[in-house]
XYZ file of C-alpha atoms in Angstrom:
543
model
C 0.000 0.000 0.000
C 1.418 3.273 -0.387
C 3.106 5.153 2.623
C 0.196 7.369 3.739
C -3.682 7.033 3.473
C -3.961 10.957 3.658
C -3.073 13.886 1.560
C -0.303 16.217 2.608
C -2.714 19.194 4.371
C -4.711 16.384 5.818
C -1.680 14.991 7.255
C -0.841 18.310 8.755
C -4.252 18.703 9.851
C -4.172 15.941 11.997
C -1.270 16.683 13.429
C -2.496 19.715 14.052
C -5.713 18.666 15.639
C -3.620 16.477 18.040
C -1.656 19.166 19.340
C -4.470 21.109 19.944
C -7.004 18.463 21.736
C -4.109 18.239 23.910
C -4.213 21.118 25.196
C -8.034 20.988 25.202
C -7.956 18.292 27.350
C -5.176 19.854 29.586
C -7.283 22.903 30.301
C -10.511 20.898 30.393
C -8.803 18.906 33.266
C -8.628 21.945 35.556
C -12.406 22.298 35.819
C -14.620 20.301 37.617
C -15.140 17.535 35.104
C -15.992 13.847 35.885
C -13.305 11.438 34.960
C -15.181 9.654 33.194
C -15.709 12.425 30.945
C -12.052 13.181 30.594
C -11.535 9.869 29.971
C -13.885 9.599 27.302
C -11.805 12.917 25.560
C -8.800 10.942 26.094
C -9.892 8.212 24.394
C -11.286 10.203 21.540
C -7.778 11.605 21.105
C -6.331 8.198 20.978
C -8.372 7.029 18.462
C -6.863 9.186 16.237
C -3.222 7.722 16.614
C -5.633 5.397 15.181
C -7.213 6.534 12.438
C -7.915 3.876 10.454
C -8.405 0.264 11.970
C -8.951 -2.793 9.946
C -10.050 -5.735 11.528
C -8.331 -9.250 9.945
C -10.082 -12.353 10.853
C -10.494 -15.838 9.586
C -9.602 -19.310 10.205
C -5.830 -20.389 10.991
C -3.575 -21.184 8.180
C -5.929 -18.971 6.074
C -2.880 -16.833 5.447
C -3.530 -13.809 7.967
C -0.487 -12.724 9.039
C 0.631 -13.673 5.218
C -1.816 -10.999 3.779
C -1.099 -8.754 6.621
C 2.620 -8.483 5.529
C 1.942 -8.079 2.014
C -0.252 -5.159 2.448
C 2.463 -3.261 4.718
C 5.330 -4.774 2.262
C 7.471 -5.815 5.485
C 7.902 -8.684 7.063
C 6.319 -7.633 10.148
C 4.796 -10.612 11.521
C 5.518 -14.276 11.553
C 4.081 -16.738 9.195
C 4.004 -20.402 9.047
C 1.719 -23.602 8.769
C 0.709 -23.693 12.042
C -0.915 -20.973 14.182
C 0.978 -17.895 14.508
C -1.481 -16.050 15.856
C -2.919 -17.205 19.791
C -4.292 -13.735 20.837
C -5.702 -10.751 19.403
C -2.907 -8.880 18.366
C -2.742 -4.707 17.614
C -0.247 -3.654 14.995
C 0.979 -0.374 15.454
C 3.485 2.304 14.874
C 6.457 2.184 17.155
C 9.875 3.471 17.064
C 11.541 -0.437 17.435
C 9.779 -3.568 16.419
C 8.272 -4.440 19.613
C 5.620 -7.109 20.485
C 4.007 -6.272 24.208
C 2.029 -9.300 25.697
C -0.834 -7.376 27.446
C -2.997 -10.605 28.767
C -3.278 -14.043 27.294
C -5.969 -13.014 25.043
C -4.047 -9.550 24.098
C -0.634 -8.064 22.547
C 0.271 -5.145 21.094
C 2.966 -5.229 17.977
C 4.744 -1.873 17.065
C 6.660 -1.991 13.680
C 8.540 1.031 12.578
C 6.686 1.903 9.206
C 5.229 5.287 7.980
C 1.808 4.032 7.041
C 0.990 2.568 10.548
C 0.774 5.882 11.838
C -2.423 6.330 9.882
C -3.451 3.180 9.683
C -3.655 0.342 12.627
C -4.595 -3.665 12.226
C -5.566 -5.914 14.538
C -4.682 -9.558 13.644
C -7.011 -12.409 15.080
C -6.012 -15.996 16.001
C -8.278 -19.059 13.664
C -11.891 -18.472 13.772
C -12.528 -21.321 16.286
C -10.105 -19.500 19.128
C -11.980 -15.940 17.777
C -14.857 -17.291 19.579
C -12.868 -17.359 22.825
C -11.947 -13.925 22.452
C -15.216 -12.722 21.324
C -15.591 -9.963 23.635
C -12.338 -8.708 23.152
C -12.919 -7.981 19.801
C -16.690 -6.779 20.474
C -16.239 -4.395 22.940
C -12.681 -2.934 21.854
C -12.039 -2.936 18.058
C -14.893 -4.211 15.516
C -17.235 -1.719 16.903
C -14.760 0.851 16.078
C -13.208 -0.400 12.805
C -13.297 1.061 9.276
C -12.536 -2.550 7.743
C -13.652 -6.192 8.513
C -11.585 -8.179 5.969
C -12.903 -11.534 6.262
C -9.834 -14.107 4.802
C -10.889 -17.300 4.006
C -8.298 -19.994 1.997
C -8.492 -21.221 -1.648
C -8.553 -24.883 -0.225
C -10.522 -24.776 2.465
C -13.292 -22.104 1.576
C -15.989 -20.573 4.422
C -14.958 -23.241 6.970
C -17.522 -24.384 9.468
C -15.645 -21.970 11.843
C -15.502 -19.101 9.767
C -20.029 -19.553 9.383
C -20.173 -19.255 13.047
C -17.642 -16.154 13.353
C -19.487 -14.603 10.513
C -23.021 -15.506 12.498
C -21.262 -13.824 15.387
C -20.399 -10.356 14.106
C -23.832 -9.795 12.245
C -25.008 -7.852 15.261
C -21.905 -5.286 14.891
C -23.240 -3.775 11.546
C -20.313 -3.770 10.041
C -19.496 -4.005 6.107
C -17.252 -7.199 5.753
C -15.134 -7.428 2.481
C -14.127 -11.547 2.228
C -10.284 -11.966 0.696
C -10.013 -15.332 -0.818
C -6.555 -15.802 -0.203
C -3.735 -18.668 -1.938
C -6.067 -18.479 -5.512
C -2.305 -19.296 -6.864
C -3.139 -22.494 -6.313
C -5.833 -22.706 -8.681
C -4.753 -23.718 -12.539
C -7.393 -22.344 -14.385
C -9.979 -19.607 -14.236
C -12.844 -21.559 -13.772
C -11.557 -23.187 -10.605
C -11.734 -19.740 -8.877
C -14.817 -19.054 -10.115
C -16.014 -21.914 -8.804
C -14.785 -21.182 -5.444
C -15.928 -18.048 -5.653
C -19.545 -19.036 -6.695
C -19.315 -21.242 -3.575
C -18.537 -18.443 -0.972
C -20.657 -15.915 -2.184
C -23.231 -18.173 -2.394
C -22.889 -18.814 1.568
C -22.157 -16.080 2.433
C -24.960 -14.289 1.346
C -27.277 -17.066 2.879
C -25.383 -15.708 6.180
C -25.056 -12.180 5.946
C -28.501 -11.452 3.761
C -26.280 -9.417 1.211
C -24.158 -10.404 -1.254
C -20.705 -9.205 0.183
C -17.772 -8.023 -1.947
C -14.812 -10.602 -2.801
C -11.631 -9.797 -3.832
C -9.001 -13.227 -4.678
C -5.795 -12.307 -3.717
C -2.273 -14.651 -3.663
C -0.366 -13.167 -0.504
C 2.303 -15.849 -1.128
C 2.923 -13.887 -4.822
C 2.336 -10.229 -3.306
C 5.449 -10.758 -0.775
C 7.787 -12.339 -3.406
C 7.055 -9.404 -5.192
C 8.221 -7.341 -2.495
C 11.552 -9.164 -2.346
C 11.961 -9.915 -6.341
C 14.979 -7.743 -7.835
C 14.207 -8.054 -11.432
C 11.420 -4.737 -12.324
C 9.816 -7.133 -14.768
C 9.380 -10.335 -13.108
C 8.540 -8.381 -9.872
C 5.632 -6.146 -11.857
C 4.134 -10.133 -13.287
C 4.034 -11.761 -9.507
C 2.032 -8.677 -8.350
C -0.475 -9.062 -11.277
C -0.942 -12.521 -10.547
C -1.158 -11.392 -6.731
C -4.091 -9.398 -7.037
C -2.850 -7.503 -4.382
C -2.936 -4.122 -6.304
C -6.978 -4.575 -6.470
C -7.032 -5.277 -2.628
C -5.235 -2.293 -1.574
C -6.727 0.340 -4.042
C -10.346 -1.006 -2.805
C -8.811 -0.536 0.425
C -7.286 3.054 0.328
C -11.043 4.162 -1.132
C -12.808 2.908 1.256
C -10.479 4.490 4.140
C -10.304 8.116 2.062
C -13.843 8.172 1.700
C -14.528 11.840 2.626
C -17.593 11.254 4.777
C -15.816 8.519 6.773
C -12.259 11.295 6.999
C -15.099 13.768 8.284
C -16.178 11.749 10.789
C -12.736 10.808 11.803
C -11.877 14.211 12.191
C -15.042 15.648 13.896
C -15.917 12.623 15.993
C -12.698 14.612 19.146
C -13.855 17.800 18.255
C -17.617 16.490 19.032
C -16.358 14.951 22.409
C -14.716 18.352 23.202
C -17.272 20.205 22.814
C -19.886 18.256 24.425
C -17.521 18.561 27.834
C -17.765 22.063 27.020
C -20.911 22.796 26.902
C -21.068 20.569 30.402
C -18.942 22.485 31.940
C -20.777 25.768 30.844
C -23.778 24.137 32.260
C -22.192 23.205 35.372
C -20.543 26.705 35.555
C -23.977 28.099 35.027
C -25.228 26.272 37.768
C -22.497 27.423 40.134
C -22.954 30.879 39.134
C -26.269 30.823 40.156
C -25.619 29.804 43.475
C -22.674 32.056 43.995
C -25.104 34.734 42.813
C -26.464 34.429 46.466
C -23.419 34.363 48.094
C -22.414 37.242 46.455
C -24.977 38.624 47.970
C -24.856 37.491 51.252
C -21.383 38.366 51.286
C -21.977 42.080 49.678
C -25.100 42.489 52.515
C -22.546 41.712 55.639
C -20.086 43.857 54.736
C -22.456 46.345 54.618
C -23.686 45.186 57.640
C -20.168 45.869 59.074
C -19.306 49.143 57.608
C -22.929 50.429 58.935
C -22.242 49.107 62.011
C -18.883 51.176 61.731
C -20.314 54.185 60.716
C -22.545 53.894 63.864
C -20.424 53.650 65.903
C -17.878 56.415 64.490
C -20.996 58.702 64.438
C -22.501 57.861 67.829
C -19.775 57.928 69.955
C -18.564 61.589 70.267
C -22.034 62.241 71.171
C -21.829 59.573 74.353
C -18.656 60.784 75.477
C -19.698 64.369 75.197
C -22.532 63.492 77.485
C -19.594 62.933 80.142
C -17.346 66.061 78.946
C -20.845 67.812 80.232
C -20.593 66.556 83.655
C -17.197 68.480 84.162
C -18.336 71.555 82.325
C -21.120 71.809 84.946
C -18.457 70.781 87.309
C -16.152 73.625 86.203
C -19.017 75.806 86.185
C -20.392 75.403 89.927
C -16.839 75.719 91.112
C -16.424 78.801 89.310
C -19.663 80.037 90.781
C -18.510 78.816 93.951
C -15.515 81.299 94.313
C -17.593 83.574 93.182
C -19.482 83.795 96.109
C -16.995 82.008 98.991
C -14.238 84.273 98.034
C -15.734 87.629 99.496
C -13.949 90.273 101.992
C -17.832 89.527 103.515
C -17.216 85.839 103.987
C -13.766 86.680 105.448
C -14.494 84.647 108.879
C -15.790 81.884 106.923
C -12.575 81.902 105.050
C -10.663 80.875 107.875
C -11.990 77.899 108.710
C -10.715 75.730 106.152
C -12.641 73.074 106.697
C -16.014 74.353 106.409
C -14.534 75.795 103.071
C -13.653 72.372 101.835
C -16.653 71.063 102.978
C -18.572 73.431 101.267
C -16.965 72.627 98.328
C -17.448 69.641 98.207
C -20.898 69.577 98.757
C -21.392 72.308 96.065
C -19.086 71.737 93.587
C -17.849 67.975 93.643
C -21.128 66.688 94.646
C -21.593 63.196 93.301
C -19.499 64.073 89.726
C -17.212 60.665 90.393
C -20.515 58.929 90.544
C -22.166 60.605 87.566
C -18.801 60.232 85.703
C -19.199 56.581 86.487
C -22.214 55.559 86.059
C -21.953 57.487 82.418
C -18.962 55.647 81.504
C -20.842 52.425 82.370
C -23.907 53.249 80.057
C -21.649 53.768 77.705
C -20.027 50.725 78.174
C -23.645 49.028 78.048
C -23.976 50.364 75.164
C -21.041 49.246 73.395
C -21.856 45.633 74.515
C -25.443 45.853 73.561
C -24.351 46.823 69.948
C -21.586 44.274 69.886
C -24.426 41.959 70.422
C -26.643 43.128 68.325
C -24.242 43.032 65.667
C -23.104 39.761 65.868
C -27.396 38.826 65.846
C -27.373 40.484 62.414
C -24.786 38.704 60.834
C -25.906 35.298 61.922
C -29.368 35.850 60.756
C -27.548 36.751 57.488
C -25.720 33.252 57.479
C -28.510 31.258 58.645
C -30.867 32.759 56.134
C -27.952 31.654 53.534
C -27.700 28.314 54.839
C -31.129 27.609 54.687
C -31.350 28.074 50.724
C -28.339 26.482 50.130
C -29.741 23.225 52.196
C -33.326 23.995 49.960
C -31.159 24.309 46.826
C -29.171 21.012 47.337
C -32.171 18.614 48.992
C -32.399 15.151 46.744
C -29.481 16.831 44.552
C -25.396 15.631 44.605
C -23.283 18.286 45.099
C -19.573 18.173 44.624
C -16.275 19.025 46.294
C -16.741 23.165 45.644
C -20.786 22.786 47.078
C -19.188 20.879 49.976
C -16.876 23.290 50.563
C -19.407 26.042 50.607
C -21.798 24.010 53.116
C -18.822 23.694 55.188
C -17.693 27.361 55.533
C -21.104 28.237 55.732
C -21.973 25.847 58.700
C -18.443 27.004 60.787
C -19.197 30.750 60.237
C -22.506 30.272 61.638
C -21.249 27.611 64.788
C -18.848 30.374 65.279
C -21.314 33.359 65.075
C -24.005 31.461 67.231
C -21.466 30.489 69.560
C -20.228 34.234 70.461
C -23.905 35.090 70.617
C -24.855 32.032 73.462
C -21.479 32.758 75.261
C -21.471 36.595 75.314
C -21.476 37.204 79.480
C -22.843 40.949 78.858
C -21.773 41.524 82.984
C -18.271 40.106 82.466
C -17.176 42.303 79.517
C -19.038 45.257 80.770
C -16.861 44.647 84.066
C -13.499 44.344 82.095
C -14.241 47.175 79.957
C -15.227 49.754 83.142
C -11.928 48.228 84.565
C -9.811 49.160 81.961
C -11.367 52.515 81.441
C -11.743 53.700 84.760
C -7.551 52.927 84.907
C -6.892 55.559 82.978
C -9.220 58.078 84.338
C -6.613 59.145 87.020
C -10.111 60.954 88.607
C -8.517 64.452 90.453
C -9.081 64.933 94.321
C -9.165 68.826 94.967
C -7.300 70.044 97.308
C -7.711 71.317 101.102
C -6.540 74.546 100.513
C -7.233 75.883 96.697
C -5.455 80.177 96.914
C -5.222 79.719 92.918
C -7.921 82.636 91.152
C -10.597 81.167 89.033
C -8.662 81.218 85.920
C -6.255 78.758 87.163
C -9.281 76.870 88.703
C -10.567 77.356 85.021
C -7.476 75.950 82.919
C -7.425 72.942 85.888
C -10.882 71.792 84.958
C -10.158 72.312 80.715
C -7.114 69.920 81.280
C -8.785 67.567 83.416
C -12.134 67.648 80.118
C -8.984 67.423 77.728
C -7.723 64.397 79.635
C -10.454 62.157 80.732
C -12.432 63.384 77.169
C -8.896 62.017 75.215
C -8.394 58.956 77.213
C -12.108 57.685 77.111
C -12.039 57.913 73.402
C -8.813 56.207 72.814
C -10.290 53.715 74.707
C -13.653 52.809 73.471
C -12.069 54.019 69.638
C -9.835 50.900 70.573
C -12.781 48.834 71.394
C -14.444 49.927 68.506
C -11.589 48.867 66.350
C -11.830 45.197 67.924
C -15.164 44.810 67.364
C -15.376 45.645 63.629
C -12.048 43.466 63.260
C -14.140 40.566 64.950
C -17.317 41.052 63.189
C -14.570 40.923 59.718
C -12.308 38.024 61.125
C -15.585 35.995 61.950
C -17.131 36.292 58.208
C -13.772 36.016 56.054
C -13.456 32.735 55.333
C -16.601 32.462 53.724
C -16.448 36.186 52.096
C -12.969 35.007 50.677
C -14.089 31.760 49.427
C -16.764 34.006 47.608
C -14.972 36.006 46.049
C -12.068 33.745 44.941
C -15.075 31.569 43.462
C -16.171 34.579 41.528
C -12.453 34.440 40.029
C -12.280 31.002 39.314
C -15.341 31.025 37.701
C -14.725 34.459 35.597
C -11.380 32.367 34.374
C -13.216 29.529 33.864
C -15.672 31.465 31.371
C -12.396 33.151 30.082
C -11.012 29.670 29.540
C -14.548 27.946 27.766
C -14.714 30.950 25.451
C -11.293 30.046 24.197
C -11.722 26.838 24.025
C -15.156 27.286 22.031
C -13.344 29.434 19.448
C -10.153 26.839 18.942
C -12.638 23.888 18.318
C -14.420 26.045 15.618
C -11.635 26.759 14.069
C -10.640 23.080 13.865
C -13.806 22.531 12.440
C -13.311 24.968 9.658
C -9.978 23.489 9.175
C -11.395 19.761 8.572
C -14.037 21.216 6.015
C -11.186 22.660 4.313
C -8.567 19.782 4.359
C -11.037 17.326 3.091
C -12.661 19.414 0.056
């Protein structure tokens, strides 16, 4: 046969579309795919490092392996009187002749000639050990070959055998081309006729068509192959038939349909795990959809919540700088009216002075100072609380469709992952909620903040004029006003860092799921495009 069953741009082509179902397949395998389905692109791509399979079968001695090496015009397998062939054997391209025992019932040969890379046979042991190895054959090659040739001998035509192989394979729908092989033997035309007449005859009883016959001499093809003299070589392959086998051969394998299918059949597979994974990915999108949400409504839970609390806290602690401006003021109205040349006598008792003082000026102001520091700190806590409420309603509210979304449905690994972060969040959340001691942290935080208070005692004898009384009472504001803020702005701080550190895993796995699947779109469009293109690029290579 000659070296190559394709043209030169359909050669390239497939070389082409090789390279390029590779990396198909390579990108295909980052997305969540069944394996199955990858394997079933794999395969695809394998089958065309096998683009062409012909199928040899026929009872031993028949001249198999004979016909097989006259077609390739090597030597490639062994021949001989007895059975050759024990197994199912796939001949193949390889870079060394090779022969690779797979199983008892399997081997693979590799022969280094040009036209096995297009073209791949699989040689069968006699028709009687066939039938042992019937579902080999079924399930792996005849359903998939472009060629049944069915040899049967000059002297011992459509054995007994060879009926029941031929019942056998009627349910694989495939066309079967018989070779009557050795017709050397015969001395006169009519002889081969009437062998001829004879199988056709049977066949067609078997089959219910009338299948196409082609006499051949394999014994005459191959010492063609090896005859030096032009002239005498040119006779034996005349008398070989062997020119009419392979030309009915290379038509039926260049038929354009069956190239077309040969070519599409990958890009088909390809693009049906395509479209699957656009479907999946449109799927996932939809539920992400809602975590988007979710995620987009707590953080704007949290930022309101630190708005709040940037907006309603000046407010609180000006409620305490009050307490000292009404301090400051009484005391100011106090020397106002103690420091008289009238109230000279009361001046010099000292005591009464300070007692006065105190009772008109200091009052209760360490009380009211505390007691507003402690609503404020009750008020912290109570949003804290409230806060935390919020976002758990968000997550439970979240994890409630996704349970709806998912009941009698699989999920896989990425919806497990989801129901997992969604389910810890809200342990987490619910947790802090049943836990929170409101008296505990409201007794830490007055602890902490009444520290740094450094409250002023006034002393027995105050000689300084009511402006220094005055600049006393704006340091002590300035103080106490500057310390109470950094302290609750600290707080405040915590909090929203809490309420952020107890919703990022799931806002994270959000948004690096609204990557993965903007990449993934990224990645089908691509792919979409480079199959098209292959497409147009078969339709072209096979006009």
């Amino acid at each position: 046969m000659r070296q190559s069953v394709l043209t030169d741009s359909q050669a390239q082509f497939l070389r082409e579309e090789k390279e390029a179902l590779a990396g198909v397949q390579f990108a295909l395998a980052k997305l969540d795919l069944s394996r199955e389905a990858l394997a079933s692109l794999q395969k695809a791509i394998l089958q065309l490092d096998e683009l062409f399979l012909i199928v040899i079968a026929g009872e031993f001695n028949a001249g198999k392996s004979a016909l097989i090496n006259a077609l390739l015009g090597q030597r490639v397998l062994p021949e001989g009187t007895t059975p050759t062939t024990s197994r199912v054997t796939l001949i193949k391209w390889g870079e060394q002749p090779n022969e690779q025992v797979v199983d008892e019932s399997f081997s693979v040969y590799t022969y280094p000639l040009a036209l096995l890379k297009e073209l791949n046979i699989v040689d069968t042991p006699g028709t009687n050990a066939i039938i042992r190895h019937h579902e080999r054959l079924t399930d792996e090659f005849v359903p998939r070959s472009d060629l049944v040739l069915f040899v049967t001998s000059a002297d011992h035509p459509l054995t007994e055998s060879e009926r029941q192989f031929l019942e056998r394979i009627l349910a694989w729908g495939k066309k079967i081309v018989f070779v009557l092989n050795k017709v050397d033997i015969f001395e006169d035309d009519s002889s081969l006729q009437e062998v001829r007449s004879f199988i056709l005859t049977h066949a067609t009883k078997i089959l219910g068509d009338q299948p196409q016959l082609l006499p051949v001499s394999a014994k005459l093809a191959q010492r063609s192959v090896f005859e030096l003299d032009t002239a005498e070589r040119t006779r034996l392959r005349s008398l070989s038939h062997i020119d009419e086998l392979e030309r009915y051969i290379t038509a039926t394998l260049d038929d354009k349909t069956r190239l077309q299918l040969k070519f599409n059949n990958p890009l088909g597979v390809a693009e049906r795990l395509i479209e699957q994974a656009g479907e999946e990915l449109s799927i996932q999108s939809e539920s992400i959809n809602e975590d988007k949400t979710t995620a987009a409504s707590l953080e704007t839970v949290i930022t309101a919540y630190e708005r709040e609390l940037q907006s309603e806290l000046p407010p609180r602690l000006a409620e305490i700088e009050n307490i000292l401006y009404r301090l400051e003021q009484r005391g100011l109205d106090f020397f106002d009216t103690t420091l008289r040349l009238t109230n000279v006598q009361n001046l010099m008792r000292g005591d009464k002075v300070r007692a006065e003082f105190e009772k008109q000026v200091l009052s209760d102001v360490p009380r009211q100072i505390e007691e507003q520091v402690q609503r404020l700190i009750d008020w912290l806590v109570q949003k804290d609380l409230h806060e935390w409420q919020q976002v758990m309603s968000y997550l439970q509210r979240r994890r409630a469709q996704n349970l709806d979304h998912l009941v009698g449905e699989g999920y896989g690994p990425r919806e497990t992952r989801r129901r997992e972060l969604i389910e810890t969040v809200g342990r987490s959340v619910q947790k802090i909620v049943n836990t929170y001691d409101r008296d505990k942290e409201a007794r830490e935080l007055a602890a902490s903040t009444m520290a740094v208070l450094g409250f002023f005692v006034i002393p027995y004898k105050r000689k300084q004029a009511k402006d220094k009384f005055k600049a006393k009472m704006q340091d002590l504001r300035a103080k106490l006003v500057d310390a109470l803020t950094k302290q609750f702005k600290d707080e405040r701080e915590i909090v929203i860092a809490r309420l952020r550190d107890g919703v990022a895993p799931y806002t994270r796995f959000v948004h690096s799921e609204l990557e993965r699947m903007e990449t993934t779109e990224t990645t089908l469009a691509e792919l979409r495009q480079k199959l098209s293109a292959l497409r147009a690029r078969a339709q072209a290579v096979l006009k």
